[in-house]
Amino acid sequence: MMDELARRLVEASELHGDFVLSSGKRSSVYFDKFRFLADPALLRDVAAAVRGLLPEGVTHLASPEGAATLLLSAVALEAGLPMVMVRKERKEYGTRSQEEGLMAEGARVALLEDVSTTGHQVAAAAKALEGEGGTIEVIVLVIDRGGADPLQAAGYRVESVVSLRPKD
Amino acid sequence: MMDELARRLVEASELHGDFVLSSGKRSSVYFDKFRFLADPALLRDVAAAVRGLLPEGVTHLASPEGAATLLLSAVALEAGLPMVMVRKERKEYGTRSQEEGLMAEGARVALLEDVSTTGHQVAAAAKALEGEGGTIEVIVLVIDRGGADPLQAAGYRVESVVSLRPKD
């Protein structure tokens, strides 16, 4: 079943053309994660798979800002858990917080990410949540493109819906 | 029923303390829209209300990037319609687009926003969608804090779940 979901994720998101990647390199293939997140039928199935990977005792769901908030909302509606969105930087006004939503001290957090290649953004979000008194119970990646390894090496429990490691 | 939903939205989101607003002014009250978006029970009810305001023939749902993407996802799951997230600026790499997700020429778009005071961000998103060959069928504001007026004056059909006009 995960193989079938993996096939649908790739089919929805893999674009063919002439692309400049964020690294500056050119590529004939671009993986556009927004494509699978923006399809409600696919998002619903992905959210159900993510929910199935949540351990007992999770009290809050979090994600970095950006594309992953589409996933965060879908999983929260499935699981009935409050959401936290983690900004890249602290906001300068209002709550002056790096976390938006319903963060609480003592929160037992499942941190969700759509795709992770290096783990950097996820690790930064995890640190921010820990800084607010939360515990990261699990990190769930929809697509692990290599990010799971450094996150596990940093001591986190990491689950992924599908693993699509880039070929070197 | 809308009065009850309005009460719940305010109760969830109105914070009391000492805040610096984005304008630089100080305030003892801060309306934190992430609070109502981050509560799955409230988000579900808001999404159902938004869905009820969509006219026949809408083919795509869109929102500006940021908090509204939580709403976008929830309404899309309710309505089974593809999503488009509109960036503030065009991306420099990959698809090089200002729209993320499943935008298509000829799309008949419902543009969703959580809170609008001036209408500026919504109007910019509407223009971007029109620039990609979309037609804005309706703009739906969860909370109209004044933004509906300039958007209507610009010729858009605007619906809102609740109206909470700031006191001068």
Coordinates of C-alpha atoms in Angstrom, one line a residue:
Chain A
M1 CA 0.0 0.0 0.0
M2 CA 2.9 2.4 0.8
D3 CA 4.4 1.5 -2.6
E4 CA 1.1 2.5 -4.2
L5 CA 1.1 5.8 -2.3
A6 CA 4.7 6.3 -3.2
R7 CA 3.8 5.9 -6.9
R8 CA 1.0 8.4 -6.6
L9 CA 3.2 10.9 -4.8
V10 CA 5.8 10.7 -7.5
E11 CA 3.3 10.8 -10.3
A12 CA 1.7 13.9 -8.9
S13 CA 4.9 15.8 -8.1
E14 CA 7.6 14.9 -10.6
L15 CA 7.7 17.6 -13.3
H16 CA 9.7 17.2 -16.6
G17 CA 11.2 20.2 -18.3
D18 CA 14.1 22.6 -17.9
F19 CA 14.5 23.8 -14.3
V20 CA 17.0 25.8 -12.3
L21 CA 17.2 24.2 -8.8
S22 CA 17.6 26.2 -5.6
S23 CA 21.2 25.1 -5.6
G24 CA 21.7 26.9 -9.0
K25 CA 22.1 23.7 -10.9
R26 CA 20.0 22.9 -14.0
S27 CA 17.8 19.8 -14.1
S28 CA 15.4 18.1 -16.5
V29 CA 13.4 16.9 -13.5
Y30 CA 11.9 18.9 -10.6
F31 CA 10.1 17.4 -7.7
D32 CA 7.3 19.9 -6.8
K33 CA 6.0 18.8 -3.4
F34 CA 3.2 21.3 -3.6
R35 CA 1.6 19.1 -6.3
F36 CA 0.8 16.2 -4.0
L37 CA -0.1 18.5 -1.1
A38 CA -2.6 20.5 -3.3
D39 CA -4.6 17.4 -4.4
P40 CA -7.2 16.8 -1.7
A41 CA -7.7 13.1 -2.5
L42 CA -4.0 12.5 -2.2
L43 CA -3.6 14.8 0.8
R44 CA -6.3 12.9 2.6
D45 CA -4.6 9.5 2.0
V46 CA -1.2 11.0 3.0
A47 CA -2.7 12.5 6.2
A48 CA -4.2 9.1 7.1
A49 CA -0.8 7.4 6.6
V50 CA 0.9 10.1 8.8
R51 CA -1.7 9.7 11.5
G52 CA -1.1 6.0 11.5
L53 CA 2.6 6.7 12.4
L54 CA 1.8 8.9 15.4
P55 CA 2.8 7.2 18.7
E56 CA 0.5 7.2 21.7
G57 CA 0.7 10.2 23.9
V58 CA 1.2 12.9 21.3
T59 CA -0.6 16.1 22.4
H60 CA 0.4 18.6 19.6
L61 CA 1.2 18.5 15.9
A62 CA 3.7 20.9 14.5
S63 CA 5.3 21.7 11.1
P64 CA 7.7 24.3 9.7
E65 CA 6.0 27.2 7.9
G66 CA 5.4 26.8 4.1
A67 CA 4.1 23.8 2.2
A68 CA 4.0 21.6 5.2
T69 CA 1.1 23.6 6.8
L70 CA -1.2 22.1 4.2
L71 CA -0.2 18.7 5.6
L72 CA -0.4 19.9 9.2
S73 CA -4.0 21.0 8.8
A74 CA -5.0 17.8 7.2
V75 CA -3.5 15.6 9.9
A76 CA -4.8 17.8 12.7
L77 CA -8.3 17.4 11.3
E78 CA -7.9 13.6 11.2
A79 CA -6.3 13.4 14.6
G80 CA -8.2 16.2 16.5
L81 CA -4.9 17.6 17.8
P82 CA -3.9 21.3 18.1
M83 CA -1.5 22.7 15.6
V84 CA 1.7 24.7 15.9
M85 CA 3.5 26.3 12.9
V86 CA 7.2 27.0 13.4
R87 CA 8.5 30.1 11.6
K88 CA 12.0 30.2 10.3
E89 CA 12.5 33.4 12.3
R90 CA 10.9 34.9 15.4
K91 CA 8.2 37.4 14.6
E92 CA 9.0 41.0 15.4
Y93 CA 5.6 42.0 16.5
G94 CA 2.4 40.7 18.2
T95 CA 3.2 37.5 20.1
R96 CA 6.9 37.9 19.1
S97 CA 7.1 34.2 18.9
Q98 CA 8.7 31.7 16.5
E99 CA 5.8 29.4 17.1
E100 CA 2.3 30.2 15.8
G101 CA -0.8 28.5 17.0
L102 CA -1.4 26.5 20.1
M103 CA 2.1 25.7 21.5
A104 CA 2.1 24.9 25.2
E105 CA 4.9 24.1 27.7
G106 CA 5.0 20.3 28.3
A107 CA 3.6 19.6 24.8
R108 CA 4.5 16.2 23.4
V109 CA 4.9 17.1 19.8
A110 CA 4.8 15.2 16.5
L111 CA 6.7 17.3 14.1
L112 CA 5.6 16.8 10.5
E113 CA 7.4 17.6 7.3
D114 CA 6.5 17.0 3.6
V115 CA 9.9 16.3 2.2
S116 CA 13.3 16.3 3.9
T117 CA 16.6 16.0 2.1
T118 CA 19.1 17.3 4.6
G119 CA 17.0 17.5 7.8
H120 CA 18.2 21.1 8.4
Q121 CA 14.8 22.9 8.5
V122 CA 13.2 20.1 10.5
A123 CA 16.1 20.1 13.0
A124 CA 15.8 23.9 13.4
A125 CA 12.0 23.6 14.0
A126 CA 12.6 20.8 16.6
K127 CA 15.1 23.0 18.5
A128 CA 12.6 25.9 18.5
L129 CA 9.8 23.7 19.9
E130 CA 12.2 22.3 22.6
G131 CA 13.1 25.9 23.5
E132 CA 9.4 26.5 24.3
G133 CA 9.3 23.5 26.6
G134 CA 8.1 20.9 24.2
T135 CA 9.3 17.3 23.7
I136 CA 9.6 15.9 20.2
E137 CA 8.0 12.5 20.5
V138 CA 8.4 11.8 16.8
I139 CA 9.3 13.4 13.5
V140 CA 7.2 12.2 10.6
L141 CA 8.4 12.8 7.1
V142 CA 6.0 12.2 4.2
I143 CA 8.9 11.7 1.9
D144 CA 12.4 10.9 3.2
R145 CA 14.9 11.9 0.7
G146 CA 17.8 11.5 3.1
G147 CA 16.8 13.8 5.9
A148 CA 15.9 10.9 8.3
D149 CA 19.6 9.9 8.8
P150 CA 20.9 13.2 10.4
L151 CA 17.7 13.6 12.4
Q152 CA 18.1 10.0 13.8
A153 CA 21.7 10.7 14.4
A154 CA 20.7 13.8 16.4
G155 CA 18.6 11.4 18.6
Y156 CA 15.1 11.9 17.2
R157 CA 12.6 9.1 16.5
V158 CA 11.9 9.5 12.8
E159 CA 9.2 7.8 10.8
S160 CA 8.5 8.3 7.1
V161 CA 5.6 7.4 4.8
V162 CA 7.8 6.7 1.9
S163 CA 11.5 6.8 1.2
L164 CA 12.8 8.2 -2.0
R165 CA 16.5 8.6 -1.8
P166 CA 18.0 10.7 -4.6
K167 CA 20.4 8.9 -6.9
D168 CA 23.9 10.2 -6.8
Chain B
M1 CA -25.2 30.3 14.2
M2 CA -22.8 32.8 12.7
D3 CA -23.0 34.8 15.9
E4 CA -22.0 31.7 17.8
L5 CA -19.1 31.0 15.4
A6 CA -18.0 34.7 15.7
R7 CA -18.0 34.4 19.5
R8 CA -15.8 31.3 19.3
L9 CA -13.4 32.9 16.9
V10 CA -12.9 35.9 19.1
E11 CA -12.6 33.8 22.2
A12 CA -10.0 31.6 20.6
S13 CA -7.9 34.5 19.1
E14 CA -8.2 37.6 21.2
L15 CA -5.1 37.8 23.5
H16 CA -4.8 40.3 26.3
G17 CA -1.4 41.7 27.4
D18 CA 1.1 44.2 26.2
F19 CA 1.7 43.9 22.4
V20 CA 3.6 45.8 19.8
L21 CA 1.6 45.7 16.6
S22 CA 3.1 45.4 13.1
S23 CA 2.3 49.1 12.7
G24 CA 4.7 49.8 15.6
K25 CA 1.8 50.9 17.9
R26 CA 1.3 49.3 21.4
S27 CA -1.9 47.6 22.2
S28 CA -3.3 45.7 25.2
V29 CA -5.3 43.5 22.8
Y30 CA -3.9 41.4 20.0
F31 CA -6.0 39.3 17.6
D32 CA -3.9 36.2 16.9
K33 CA -5.6 34.6 13.9
F34 CA -3.4 31.5 14.2
R35 CA -5.3 30.6 17.3
F36 CA -8.5 29.8 15.6
L37 CA -6.9 28.2 12.6
A38 CA -4.8 25.9 14.9
D39 CA -7.8 24.5 16.7
P40 CA -9.0 21.5 14.7
A41 CA -12.6 21.6 16.0
L42 CA -13.0 25.3 15.3
L43 CA -11.2 25.0 11.9
R44 CA -13.6 22.2 10.9
D45 CA -16.6 24.4 11.6
V46 CA -15.0 27.4 9.9
A47 CA -14.2 25.3 6.8
A48 CA -17.8 24.1 6.6
A49 CA -19.0 27.7 6.8
V50 CA -16.6 28.8 4.1
R51 CA -17.7 25.8 1.9
G52 CA -21.3 26.9 2.3
L53 CA -20.4 30.3 0.8
L54 CA -18.8 28.8 -2.4
P55 CA -20.9 29.5 -5.5
E56 CA -21.6 26.8 -8.1
G57 CA -18.9 26.3 -10.7
V58 CA -15.8 27.0 -8.6
T59 CA -13.0 24.6 -9.9
H60 CA -10.1 25.7 -7.7
L61 CA -9.5 27.0 -4.2
A62 CA -6.6 29.5 -3.5
S63 CA -5.2 31.4 -0.6
P64 CA -2.2 33.7 0.0
E65 CA 0.8 31.9 1.6
G66 CA 0.9 31.9 5.4
A67 CA -1.8 31.3 8.0
A68 CA -4.5 31.0 5.4
T69 CA -3.0 27.8 4.0
L70 CA -4.3 26.0 7.1
L71 CA -7.8 27.1 6.1
L72 CA -7.2 26.3 2.4
S73 CA -6.3 22.7 3.2
A74 CA -9.3 22.3 5.5
V75 CA -11.8 23.7 2.9
A76 CA -10.2 21.7 0.1
L77 CA -10.7 18.5 2.0
E78 CA -14.3 19.4 2.6
A79 CA -15.0 20.4 -1.0
G80 CA -12.7 18.0 -2.9
L81 CA -11.2 20.9 -4.9
P82 CA -7.6 21.4 -5.9
M83 CA -5.5 24.0 -4.1
V84 CA -3.4 26.9 -5.2
M85 CA -1.1 28.8 -2.8
V86 CA -0.2 32.3 -3.9
R87 CA 3.3 33.5 -2.9
K88 CA 3.9 37.2 -2.1
E89 CA 6.7 37.0 -4.7
R90 CA 7.6 34.8 -7.6
K91 CA 9.9 32.0 -6.7
E92 CA 13.4 32.3 -8.2
Y93 CA 13.9 28.6 -8.9
G94 CA 12.1 25.4 -9.8
T95 CA 8.7 26.3 -11.3
R96 CA 9.6 30.0 -11.0
S97 CA 6.0 30.7 -10.4
Q98 CA 4.1 32.9 -7.9
E99 CA 1.5 30.1 -7.6
E100 CA 2.2 26.8 -6.0
G101 CA 0.0 23.8 -6.3
L102 CA -2.5 23.0 -9.0
M103 CA -3.2 26.3 -10.8
A104 CA -4.6 25.9 -14.4
E105 CA -5.5 28.3 -17.1
G106 CA -9.3 28.8 -17.1
A107 CA -9.6 28.0 -13.4
R108 CA -12.6 29.4 -11.7
V109 CA -11.2 30.3 -8.4
A110 CA -12.5 30.9 -4.9
L111 CA -9.8 32.9 -3.1
L112 CA -9.8 32.3 0.7
E113 CA -8.4 34.5 3.4
D114 CA -8.5 34.2 7.2
V115 CA -8.7 37.9 8.1
S116 CA -8.6 41.0 5.9
T117 CA -8.4 44.5 7.2
T118 CA -7.2 46.4 4.1
G119 CA -7.7 43.9 1.4
H120 CA -4.2 44.5 0.0
Q121 CA -2.8 41.0 0.3
V122 CA -6.0 39.5 -1.1
A123 CA -6.1 41.9 -4.0
A124 CA -2.5 41.1 -4.9
A125 CA -3.2 37.4 -4.8
A126 CA -6.3 37.9 -7.0
K127 CA -4.2 39.8 -9.6
A128 CA -1.6 37.1 -9.6
L129 CA -4.2 34.4 -10.2
E130 CA -5.8 36.4 -13.0
G131 CA -2.4 36.8 -14.5
E132 CA -2.2 33.0 -14.8
G133 CA -5.5 32.9 -16.7
G134 CA -7.8 32.3 -13.7
T135 CA -11.1 34.0 -13.0
I136 CA -11.9 35.0 -9.4
E137 CA -15.5 33.7 -8.8
V138 CA -15.6 34.8 -5.2
I139 CA -13.3 36.0 -2.4
V140 CA -14.3 34.4 0.9
L141 CA -13.0 36.1 4.1
V142 CA -13.4 34.2 7.4
I143 CA -13.2 37.5 9.3
D144 CA -13.9 40.7 7.5
R145 CA -12.2 43.5 9.4
G146 CA -12.8 46.0 6.7
G147 CA -11.1 44.4 3.8
A148 CA -14.4 43.5 2.0
D149 CA -15.1 47.1 1.1
P150 CA -12.1 47.8 -1.2
L151 CA -12.3 44.3 -2.7
Q152 CA -15.9 44.9 -3.6
A153 CA -15.0 48.4 -4.9
A154 CA -12.5 46.7 -7.1
G155 CA -15.3 44.6 -8.6
Y156 CA -14.9 41.3 -6.8
R157 CA -17.8 39.3 -5.3
V158 CA -16.9 39.1 -1.6
E159 CA -18.4 36.8 1.1
S160 CA -17.5 36.7 4.7
V161 CA -18.2 34.2 7.5
V162 CA -18.2 36.9 10.2
S163 CA -17.7 40.7 10.2
L164 CA -15.7 42.2 13.0
R165 CA -14.9 45.8 12.1
P166 CA -12.3 47.4 14.3
K167 CA -13.5 50.3 16.4
D168 CA -11.8 53.6 15.6

